[in-house]
Structures are given as structure tokens and as C-alpha cells.
Amino acid sequence: MDTEKVRSRFIKHFDGQTGNIYMSPGRINLIGEHTDYNGGFVFPGAVDKGIMAEVRPNGLDTVILYSIDLKDKVEFKVDDPKGPKATWARYIYGVIQEMRALGVDVKGFNAAFYGDVPLGAGMSSSAALESCFAFAINDLFANGRISKWDMVLAGQATEHKYVGVNCGIMDQFASVFGQKGKLMRLDCRSREFQYFPFDPQGYKLVLVNSKVKHELVGSPYNDRRKSCENVVAALGKHFPDKKYETLRDATWLELEEVKTEISAEDYKRAHFVLGEKDRVLAVSDALEAGDYETVGRKMYETHEGLSKEYEVSCEELDFLVEVAKANGVSGSRIMGGGFGGCTINLVKDDVYDTFVADAKKKFTAKYGHEPEFYPVVISDGSHKVC
């Protein structure tokens, strides 16, 4: 990211003095979809794109923010009970309130920020924004005493309370805890996590944005959660001596045992979740062995399950995965909740150019617009730049 870009705007829009520059990244999730609310594992990593902000205390009780991308300026009192109306500013306002609730004596400050996380690409720019300001506030007003987990939870609480998005913790977790060259397997039930090496020499990790807008609100998403809950209820009834919190507690044999007691649709949904649990563990082993071809195969298996069993893909994403397969791409799948957005692809260097050219040509011919390509590198989490 460009420190000169943020510094020049900060100087221009404030008093000519400079502050500290902070950066927090967006994230990808290599594998592990729709596993979070089933008590399973996710496998995110921080990327080399995110949010960069310059921040300086101003000696007032007022926060003055300038969004470089939107060319918009907002100010509010630190203790304002309502906060700003602009949605982008509410992310920062919420983080301030959550950090204050942790006992941080947040004072007024000036800040300018911008992002290079592509919107709609599923890399979670909002979590990067929250994490960037949580890290800056911790550094400037708390002498670094707030833990990384508390900063993660402050970001999640901001989404819930001040923006109205009932998100999990993966996005903020990846943004704060990310390490260069490492992915993280996060247990969504216990919050335990482990770093795994991700340094695929001779491969690129690339997102392909279909530009199909994905909507997770409403019945499609809720219906799938309900299917999982239905199966858990059936398991609990059939096996009264065993406690089932989520599908994570189920075995393949137990699922088969209750197959006749649940709908065909609910069975398919549960079959995907149990398969994804196994695939995440297989990818863990493959990464430790440096076996990226196995990682790629598991990505294709996940896409097949998301498309045919969980039914959260769409025609355009299925098409991109087929083009990837035809071009010898090692792994490809839909990334995120579904119904649009991006595929994530593990691509050998020697097929990258032909894959990009072929995907652009065939996708444009079929759907009337080019997909967008974003190569990403697994990078460090929230940090002070200078």
C-alpha cells in the first residue's frame, strides 16, 4: 500500500503535521465454508491488500475523519451517544465505543485513510477498517495493553451493534492475527487456532470476481442454517445419550442412521458440512507436507459440495470453476457465503497467463462482462507502518 498517498492527504486536510501510519489487511479463506455456525473450522489468511490510516491525537474531544476514497469528511464527539450517520464512519465510531468499554481513555484524533481491498471481492474491507482503528487506538491511547482477541471482539461487536451485521469472528480474527506466509486454522467453537505454512513456490493465489452481487440476507442463508439445526435436532432425538451442539459433533455413521428421519434436502446440507470438516483437516496435513496439489483437489471437492449439496453457488461461478479446471488450475472454488462474488484459485505459474486470458474471453462471451482478477499474497496482520 502507498504510505505517500495517505500522508499527502493527511497533511492537506489537517494542520500540516504528521501522525502514525497503521495498516490492517483484508483476508481470504482457503477452505472451510458454512462451517462457522456448525462449530467447525475455517482456514483464513491475511492478504497484501487492506486499509491504511494516518492517525494523530488532536488534543480535543472530537474525532475528525477523512475518507480518501470517498472524499468525505465526518466529525463527532468521542462520547457522542448516537454517533455519525455515514455508514463508513460508524465502523470507526463503533470501534471507539468498544475500546472505551474496555477501559481505554480514547481522546480526540484526526485520521485519513484509504483502502485497496476490491469491493465485492469477499476480502472483508469492513473488518480491515475496524481492525486498523482498533490497533491505532490501542497504540495511541492504551500503550498496547489491549489484547489481540479483545481487538477482534471489538470489531465484531461494532458490526453487531453499530452497523447491524450479525457476523462471525473470522474476518476480524484474520485481519488482526495474520502472519506473512501462514494460514490459520481457527476452531470456531473454542477460538483455538494454529498457524500453518503457506508458501506455494511456483503457484499464485488469485481471486476471480464474477461481479455477480451476492446477497446473504434473507431466506437462502437462513434456510441452510435451519437445515443444519434440523439434523442436529434429529440426531439428539435418535441418540438421546449423546449431546449434539452442532453438526460438528456428528459422525458419518450417525448421519446415515437418521437419514430416513430427515428430509432429503437436510441430509444433503449435513453431508456437505461433514465432508467439509474432513477436507479442512486433510488440507492441514497437506500444507504441513507442502503438498499443494492435494490442497487444490480439496478446493475442487469443496466447490462441488457447495454447488450440488449446499446449493449456494450460481451459474457464473460454476462456469469459472470449469474454465479453471480446463486450464489445468490446481484448485478452484467459490469463496464466501455464496450466491455470487468470487472464486479463489490456486494456479501454477506456467498456466496463469493462459487461464486469465481464457477465462476473460469465455466469460465475457457468455455473460457480457469481464471478470476481475486479484492475485493475493499471504501477509502480516494489523501493524504500525511508521
Short mmCIF file of C-alpha atoms in Angstrom, two decimals:
data_model
loop_
_atom_site.label_atom_id
_atom_site.label_comp_id
_atom_site.label_asym_id
_atom_site.label_seq_id
_atom_site.Cartn_x
_atom_site.Cartn_y
_atom_site.Cartn_z
CA MET A 1 0.00 0.00 0.00
CA ASP A 2 1.03 3.61 -0.60
CA THR A 3 2.12 5.49 2.54
CA GLU A 4 2.72 8.64 0.48
CA LYS A 5 -0.90 8.61 -0.66
CA VAL A 6 -2.26 8.60 2.89
CA ARG A 7 0.36 11.05 4.21
CA SER A 8 -0.18 13.67 1.50
CA ARG A 9 -3.95 13.68 2.12
CA PHE A 10 -3.47 13.79 5.88
CA ILE A 11 -1.23 16.84 5.62
CA LYS A 12 -3.60 18.52 3.17
CA HIS A 13 -6.79 18.02 5.19
CA PHE A 14 -5.43 18.65 8.67
CA ASP A 15 -2.85 21.00 10.19
CA GLY A 16 0.22 20.04 8.18
CA GLN A 17 1.61 17.87 10.95
CA THR A 18 2.06 14.13 10.55
CA GLY A 19 0.93 11.24 12.72
CA ASN A 20 1.45 7.48 12.85
CA ILE A 21 0.51 5.26 9.92
CA TYR A 22 -1.22 1.91 10.53
CA MET A 23 -2.31 -0.88 8.21
CA SER A 24 -4.74 -3.79 8.57
CA PRO A 25 -5.31 -6.37 5.84
CA GLY A 26 -8.30 -7.97 4.20
CA ARG A 27 -8.47 -11.74 4.16
CA ILE A 28 -9.09 -14.85 2.11
CA ASN A 29 -10.46 -18.16 3.36
CA LEU A 30 -8.72 -21.10 1.69
CA ILE A 31 -11.25 -23.73 2.74
CA GLY A 32 -13.99 -24.20 5.34
CA GLU A 33 -17.28 -22.63 4.19
CA HIS A 34 -20.55 -22.66 6.16
CA THR A 35 -18.61 -24.39 8.93
CA ASP A 36 -18.52 -21.45 11.34
CA TYR A 37 -22.11 -21.71 12.59
CA ASN A 38 -21.75 -25.50 12.62
CA GLY A 39 -18.97 -25.29 15.22
CA GLY A 40 -16.28 -26.28 12.74
CA PHE A 41 -13.01 -24.91 11.39
CA VAL A 42 -12.18 -22.10 8.98
CA PHE A 43 -8.81 -21.55 7.27
CA PRO A 44 -8.23 -17.82 6.64
CA GLY A 45 -5.12 -15.79 5.94
CA ALA A 46 -4.39 -12.05 5.81
CA VAL A 47 -3.59 -10.64 2.36
CA ASP A 48 -1.45 -7.83 0.97
CA LYS A 49 -4.45 -5.56 0.42
CA GLY A 50 -6.34 -3.71 3.12
CA ILE A 51 -6.87 -0.38 4.89
CA MET A 52 -4.14 2.16 5.67
CA ALA A 53 -4.72 5.11 8.01
CA GLU A 54 -2.69 8.00 9.37
CA VAL A 55 -3.81 8.97 12.87
CA ARG A 56 -2.77 11.79 15.23
CA PRO A 57 -4.31 12.88 18.56
CA ASN A 58 -5.66 16.43 18.24
CA GLY A 59 -5.96 17.46 21.89
CA LEU A 60 -9.74 17.81 21.58
CA ASP A 61 -12.67 15.57 22.44
CA THR A 62 -13.61 15.41 18.77
CA VAL A 63 -12.75 12.78 16.15
CA ILE A 64 -12.25 14.16 12.64
CA LEU A 65 -12.12 11.56 9.86
CA TYR A 66 -11.33 11.91 6.18
CA SER A 67 -12.08 9.06 3.77
CA ILE A 68 -9.65 9.44 0.88
CA ASP A 69 -11.61 7.06 -1.36
CA LEU A 70 -14.98 8.74 -0.78
CA LYS A 71 -13.57 12.29 -0.48
CA ASP A 72 -15.80 12.67 2.54
CA LYS A 73 -15.11 14.28 5.93
CA VAL A 74 -17.00 13.47 9.14
CA GLU A 75 -16.56 14.62 12.73
CA PHE A 76 -18.17 13.65 16.01
CA LYS A 77 -17.54 13.83 19.75
CA VAL A 78 -15.79 10.83 21.29
CA ASP A 79 -18.68 10.38 23.75
CA ASP A 80 -21.50 11.17 21.30
CA PRO A 81 -24.27 8.70 22.28
CA LYS A 82 -25.65 8.43 18.74
CA GLY A 83 -22.59 8.76 16.51
CA PRO A 84 -22.36 9.76 12.84
CA LYS A 85 -24.92 8.84 10.20
CA ALA A 86 -22.44 7.99 7.43
CA THR A 87 -22.14 4.19 7.37
CA TRP A 88 -18.37 4.20 6.77
CA ALA A 89 -17.81 6.44 9.80
CA ARG A 90 -19.97 4.24 12.03
CA TYR A 91 -17.41 1.43 11.74
CA ILE A 92 -14.80 3.70 13.33
CA TYR A 93 -17.26 5.22 15.82
CA GLY A 94 -18.24 1.70 16.94
CA VAL A 95 -14.63 0.66 17.46
CA ILE A 96 -14.05 3.79 19.57
CA GLN A 97 -17.04 2.94 21.79
CA GLU A 98 -15.98 -0.70 22.17
CA MET A 99 -12.41 0.30 23.07
CA ARG A 100 -13.79 2.77 25.62
CA ALA A 101 -15.86 -0.09 27.09
CA LEU A 102 -12.57 -1.97 27.55
CA GLY A 103 -11.33 0.91 29.69
CA VAL A 104 -9.32 2.82 27.08
CA ASP A 105 -9.42 6.60 27.60
CA VAL A 106 -9.87 7.47 23.93
CA LYS A 107 -9.24 11.16 23.16
CA GLY A 108 -9.99 13.13 20.02
CA PHE A 109 -7.90 12.46 16.94
CA ASN A 110 -7.55 13.30 13.26
CA ALA A 111 -7.37 10.47 10.73
CA ALA A 112 -7.20 9.99 6.97
CA PHE A 113 -7.48 6.53 5.44
CA TYR A 114 -7.92 4.64 2.20
CA GLY A 115 -8.29 1.05 1.08
CA ASP A 116 -7.16 -1.13 -1.79
CA VAL A 117 -9.40 -4.08 -0.93
CA PRO A 118 -11.60 -4.57 -4.03
CA LEU A 119 -15.24 -4.10 -3.08
CA GLY A 120 -17.38 -7.17 -3.72
CA ALA A 121 -14.37 -9.47 -3.80
CA GLY A 122 -15.15 -11.02 -0.43
CA MET A 123 -11.92 -9.88 1.26
CA SER A 124 -13.75 -8.06 4.05
CA SER A 125 -12.82 -4.40 3.87
CA SER A 126 -15.05 -3.56 6.85
CA ALA A 127 -13.12 -5.88 9.18
CA ALA A 128 -9.87 -4.36 7.91
CA LEU A 129 -11.19 -0.88 8.71
CA GLU A 130 -12.27 -1.89 12.22
CA SER A 131 -9.01 -3.69 12.94
CA CYS A 132 -6.92 -0.78 11.67
CA PHE A 133 -8.55 1.70 14.03
CA ALA A 134 -8.66 -0.73 16.97
CA PHE A 135 -4.91 -1.24 16.56
CA ALA A 136 -4.25 2.52 16.24
CA ILE A 137 -6.37 3.36 19.31
CA ASN A 138 -4.64 0.63 21.31
CA ASP A 139 -1.24 2.01 20.32
CA LEU A 140 -2.03 5.69 20.86
CA PHE A 141 -4.28 5.62 23.93
CA ALA A 142 -3.71 2.28 25.69
CA ASN A 143 0.04 1.77 25.29
CA GLY A 144 -0.67 -1.56 23.57
CA ARG A 145 -2.27 -3.21 26.61
CA ILE A 146 -5.45 -4.37 24.85
CA SER A 147 -5.10 -7.97 23.69
CA LYS A 148 -5.44 -9.04 20.07
CA TRP A 149 -8.55 -11.06 20.92
CA ASP A 150 -10.19 -8.04 22.54
CA MET A 151 -9.50 -6.02 19.38
CA VAL A 152 -11.06 -8.82 17.29
CA LEU A 153 -14.16 -8.84 19.51
CA ALA A 154 -14.38 -5.03 19.42
CA GLY A 155 -14.57 -5.23 15.63
CA GLN A 156 -17.22 -7.94 15.73
CA ALA A 157 -19.27 -6.00 18.31
CA THR A 158 -19.05 -2.93 16.07
CA GLU A 159 -20.69 -4.88 13.22
CA HIS A 160 -23.42 -6.19 15.53
CA LYS A 161 -24.26 -3.01 17.47
CA TYR A 162 -23.47 -0.08 15.20
CA VAL A 163 -23.83 -1.41 11.65
CA GLY A 164 -26.44 -4.16 12.03
CA VAL A 165 -24.48 -7.09 10.56
CA ASN A 166 -24.56 -10.28 12.64
CA CYS A 167 -21.13 -11.54 11.53
CA GLY A 168 -18.86 -14.20 12.99
CA ILE A 169 -15.27 -13.61 14.09
CA MET A 170 -13.27 -14.96 11.16
CA ASP A 171 -12.78 -11.67 9.29
CA GLN A 172 -11.55 -9.61 12.23
CA PHE A 173 -9.53 -12.57 13.52
CA ALA A 174 -7.65 -12.94 10.22
CA SER A 175 -7.03 -9.19 9.96
CA VAL A 176 -5.52 -8.93 13.46
CA PHE A 177 -3.73 -12.28 13.82
CA GLY A 178 -2.44 -12.72 10.25
CA GLN A 179 1.20 -13.66 9.64
CA LYS A 180 3.16 -13.49 6.42
CA GLY A 181 3.42 -16.87 4.72
CA LYS A 182 0.98 -18.56 7.12
CA LEU A 183 -2.67 -19.51 7.11
CA MET A 184 -4.60 -20.04 10.34
CA ARG A 185 -6.92 -22.90 11.17
CA LEU A 186 -9.44 -21.40 13.56
CA ASP A 187 -11.74 -23.53 15.67
CA CYS A 188 -14.99 -21.53 15.62
CA ARG A 189 -16.22 -23.22 18.78
CA SER A 190 -13.24 -22.87 21.12
CA ARG A 191 -11.40 -19.98 19.34
CA GLU A 192 -8.23 -22.05 19.46
CA PHE A 193 -6.11 -21.63 16.37
CA GLN A 194 -2.95 -22.90 14.77
CA TYR A 195 -0.66 -21.42 12.11
CA PHE A 196 0.13 -23.49 9.02
CA PRO A 197 2.84 -22.71 6.46
CA PHE A 198 1.59 -21.32 3.14
CA ASP A 199 4.43 -20.63 0.77
CA PRO A 200 3.42 -22.20 -2.53
CA GLN A 201 6.55 -21.79 -4.65
CA GLY A 202 5.58 -21.87 -8.32
CA TYR A 203 1.92 -21.08 -7.63
CA LYS A 204 -0.21 -17.95 -7.42
CA LEU A 205 -3.27 -17.47 -5.25
CA VAL A 206 -5.80 -15.44 -7.22
CA LEU A 207 -9.38 -14.32 -6.71
CA VAL A 208 -11.64 -14.09 -9.74
CA ASN A 209 -14.58 -11.74 -9.20
CA SER A 210 -17.64 -12.76 -11.19
CA LYS A 211 -19.19 -9.35 -10.40
CA VAL A 212 -22.40 -11.17 -9.54
CA LYS A 213 -23.61 -9.41 -6.42
CA HIS A 214 -24.05 -11.86 -3.59
CA GLU A 215 -26.79 -11.43 -1.00
CA LEU A 216 -26.56 -13.45 2.20
CA VAL A 217 -29.50 -11.84 3.93
CA GLY A 218 -32.95 -13.37 3.84
CA SER A 219 -34.17 -16.90 3.37
CA PRO A 220 -31.43 -18.69 1.31
CA TYR A 221 -28.83 -18.30 4.05
CA ASN A 222 -31.27 -18.82 6.91
CA ASP A 223 -32.77 -21.90 5.22
CA ARG A 224 -29.38 -23.59 5.18
CA ARG A 225 -28.74 -22.84 8.82
CA LYS A 226 -32.20 -24.24 9.62
CA SER A 227 -31.39 -27.44 7.70
CA CYS A 228 -28.31 -27.96 9.85
CA GLU A 229 -30.33 -27.31 13.01
CA ASN A 230 -33.00 -29.79 11.87
CA VAL A 231 -30.39 -32.53 11.51
CA VAL A 232 -28.89 -31.73 14.93
CA ALA A 233 -32.39 -32.00 16.46
CA ALA A 234 -32.98 -35.36 14.73
CA LEU A 235 -29.62 -36.67 15.95
CA GLY A 236 -30.42 -35.59 19.51
CA LYS A 237 -33.74 -37.43 19.39
CA HIS A 238 -32.25 -40.58 17.86
CA PHE A 239 -29.19 -40.67 20.14
CA PRO A 240 -30.51 -39.31 23.47
CA ASP A 241 -27.38 -40.34 25.36
CA LYS A 242 -25.12 -38.09 23.28
CA LYS A 243 -25.09 -34.30 23.35
CA TYR A 244 -25.12 -32.54 19.97
CA GLU A 245 -24.43 -28.82 19.98
CA THR A 246 -23.83 -28.53 16.23
CA LEU A 247 -23.17 -30.78 13.23
CA ARG A 248 -19.52 -30.83 14.25
CA ASP A 249 -20.49 -33.40 16.88
CA ALA A 250 -21.96 -35.81 14.31
CA THR A 251 -20.20 -38.75 12.66
CA TRP A 252 -20.84 -40.15 9.18
CA LEU A 253 -22.40 -43.30 10.68
CA GLU A 254 -24.76 -41.25 12.86
CA LEU A 255 -25.84 -39.15 9.88
CA GLU A 256 -26.65 -42.30 7.90
CA GLU A 257 -28.57 -43.64 10.89
CA VAL A 258 -31.01 -40.69 10.85
CA LYS A 259 -31.19 -40.37 7.05
CA THR A 260 -34.76 -41.69 6.91
CA GLU A 261 -35.85 -39.30 9.70
CA ILE A 262 -34.84 -36.07 7.91
CA SER A 263 -35.66 -34.54 4.55
CA ALA A 264 -33.51 -35.28 1.51
CA GLU A 265 -32.55 -31.61 1.42
CA ASP A 266 -31.48 -31.52 5.07
CA TYR A 267 -29.44 -34.69 4.52
CA LYS A 268 -27.59 -33.09 1.58
CA ARG A 269 -26.77 -30.00 3.63
CA ALA A 270 -25.43 -32.06 6.52
CA HIS A 271 -23.48 -34.32 4.13
CA PHE A 272 -21.63 -31.25 2.84
CA VAL A 273 -20.82 -29.96 6.34
CA LEU A 274 -19.35 -33.30 7.47
CA GLY A 275 -17.37 -33.53 4.25
CA GLU A 276 -16.03 -30.01 4.69
CA LYS A 277 -14.93 -30.85 8.23
CA ASP A 278 -12.84 -33.72 6.82
CA ARG A 279 -11.48 -31.59 3.97
CA VAL A 280 -10.21 -28.89 6.33
CA LEU A 281 -8.26 -31.48 8.29
CA ALA A 282 -6.90 -33.01 5.06
CA VAL A 283 -5.72 -29.57 3.92
CA SER A 284 -4.00 -29.09 7.29
CA ASP A 285 -1.95 -32.24 6.69
CA ALA A 286 -1.25 -31.29 3.06
CA LEU A 287 0.03 -27.83 3.99
CA GLU A 288 2.39 -29.27 6.60
CA ALA A 289 3.72 -31.61 3.90
CA GLY A 290 3.97 -28.83 1.29
CA ASP A 291 1.55 -30.79 -0.91
CA TYR A 292 -0.29 -28.05 -2.79
CA GLU A 293 -1.79 -30.40 -5.40
CA THR A 294 -3.79 -32.12 -2.65
CA VAL A 295 -4.83 -28.69 -1.35
CA GLY A 296 -6.10 -27.89 -4.85
CA ARG A 297 -8.06 -31.14 -5.15
CA LYS A 298 -9.79 -30.46 -1.86
CA MET A 299 -10.73 -26.97 -3.10
CA TYR A 300 -12.45 -28.52 -6.13
CA GLU A 301 -14.24 -31.00 -3.85
CA THR A 302 -15.46 -28.12 -1.67
CA HIS A 303 -16.82 -26.31 -4.71
CA GLU A 304 -18.64 -29.44 -5.87
CA GLY A 305 -20.25 -29.75 -2.45
CA LEU A 306 -21.15 -26.07 -2.24
CA SER A 307 -22.69 -26.21 -5.72
CA LYS A 308 -24.53 -29.56 -5.65
CA GLU A 309 -25.18 -30.32 -1.96
CA TYR A 310 -25.32 -26.95 -0.20
CA GLU A 311 -26.58 -25.22 -3.36
CA VAL A 312 -25.06 -21.81 -2.72
CA SER A 313 -23.20 -21.39 -5.99
CA CYS A 314 -24.55 -19.80 -9.17
CA GLU A 315 -24.15 -20.44 -12.88
CA GLU A 316 -21.37 -17.87 -13.33
CA LEU A 317 -19.24 -19.25 -10.50
CA ASP A 318 -19.68 -22.84 -11.66
CA PHE A 319 -18.59 -21.67 -15.13
CA LEU A 320 -15.41 -20.03 -13.76
CA VAL A 321 -14.50 -23.20 -11.87
CA GLU A 322 -14.97 -25.30 -15.02
CA VAL A 323 -12.76 -22.91 -17.01
CA ALA A 324 -10.14 -23.18 -14.25
CA LYS A 325 -10.26 -26.99 -14.41
CA ALA A 326 -9.99 -26.98 -18.21
CA ASN A 327 -6.87 -24.80 -17.98
CA GLY A 328 -5.08 -27.04 -15.51
CA VAL A 329 -5.60 -24.81 -12.47
CA SER A 330 -4.67 -26.86 -9.38
CA GLY A 331 -7.64 -25.77 -7.26
CA SER A 332 -10.70 -23.55 -7.61
CA ARG A 333 -13.86 -22.95 -5.61
CA ILE A 334 -16.41 -20.37 -4.66
CA MET A 335 -15.21 -18.27 -1.69
CA GLY A 336 -17.63 -16.92 0.86
CA GLY A 337 -21.26 -17.46 1.72
CA GLY A 338 -22.33 -17.95 -1.86
CA PHE A 339 -24.85 -16.81 -4.46
CA GLY A 340 -22.23 -14.67 -6.22
CA GLY A 341 -18.90 -13.00 -5.59
CA CYS A 342 -15.54 -14.67 -6.21
CA THR A 343 -13.77 -17.89 -6.83
CA ILE A 344 -10.44 -18.49 -5.12
CA ASN A 345 -7.87 -20.26 -7.28
CA LEU A 346 -4.52 -21.96 -6.70
CA VAL A 347 -2.77 -21.54 -10.05
CA LYS A 348 0.61 -22.84 -11.21
CA ASP A 349 2.75 -20.04 -12.63
CA ASP A 350 3.08 -21.73 -16.00
CA VAL A 351 -0.70 -21.84 -16.63
CA TYR A 352 -1.58 -18.47 -15.06
CA ASP A 353 -1.49 -16.31 -18.21
CA THR A 354 -3.45 -18.75 -20.35
CA PHE A 355 -6.03 -19.24 -17.59
CA VAL A 356 -6.58 -15.49 -17.21
CA ALA A 357 -6.87 -14.95 -20.97
CA ASP A 358 -9.20 -17.92 -21.49
CA ALA A 359 -11.43 -17.03 -18.52
CA LYS A 360 -11.79 -13.42 -19.66
CA LYS A 361 -12.58 -14.44 -23.22
CA LYS A 362 -15.09 -17.20 -22.44
CA PHE A 363 -16.79 -15.47 -19.51
CA THR A 364 -17.23 -12.22 -21.46
CA ALA A 365 -18.63 -14.08 -24.47
CA LYS A 366 -21.17 -15.87 -22.25
CA TYR A 367 -22.12 -13.19 -19.71
CA GLY A 368 -21.31 -9.87 -21.38
CA HIS A 369 -18.69 -8.57 -18.95
CA GLU A 370 -15.13 -9.42 -17.94
CA PRO A 371 -14.39 -10.99 -14.57
CA GLU A 372 -11.76 -9.22 -12.45
CA PHE A 373 -8.54 -10.91 -11.31
CA TYR A 374 -6.82 -10.18 -7.99
CA PRO A 375 -3.60 -12.04 -7.22
CA VAL A 376 -3.02 -12.00 -3.45
CA VAL A 377 -0.06 -12.76 -1.19
CA ILE A 378 -0.49 -14.04 2.38
CA SER A 379 0.80 -11.21 4.58
CA ASP A 380 1.05 -9.82 8.10
CA GLY A 381 -1.94 -8.72 10.18
CA SER A 382 -2.58 -5.31 11.76
CA HIS A 383 0.59 -3.35 12.37
CA LYS A 384 2.15 0.10 12.70
CA VAL A 385 3.86 1.08 9.44
CA CYS A 386 5.69 4.17 10.69
#
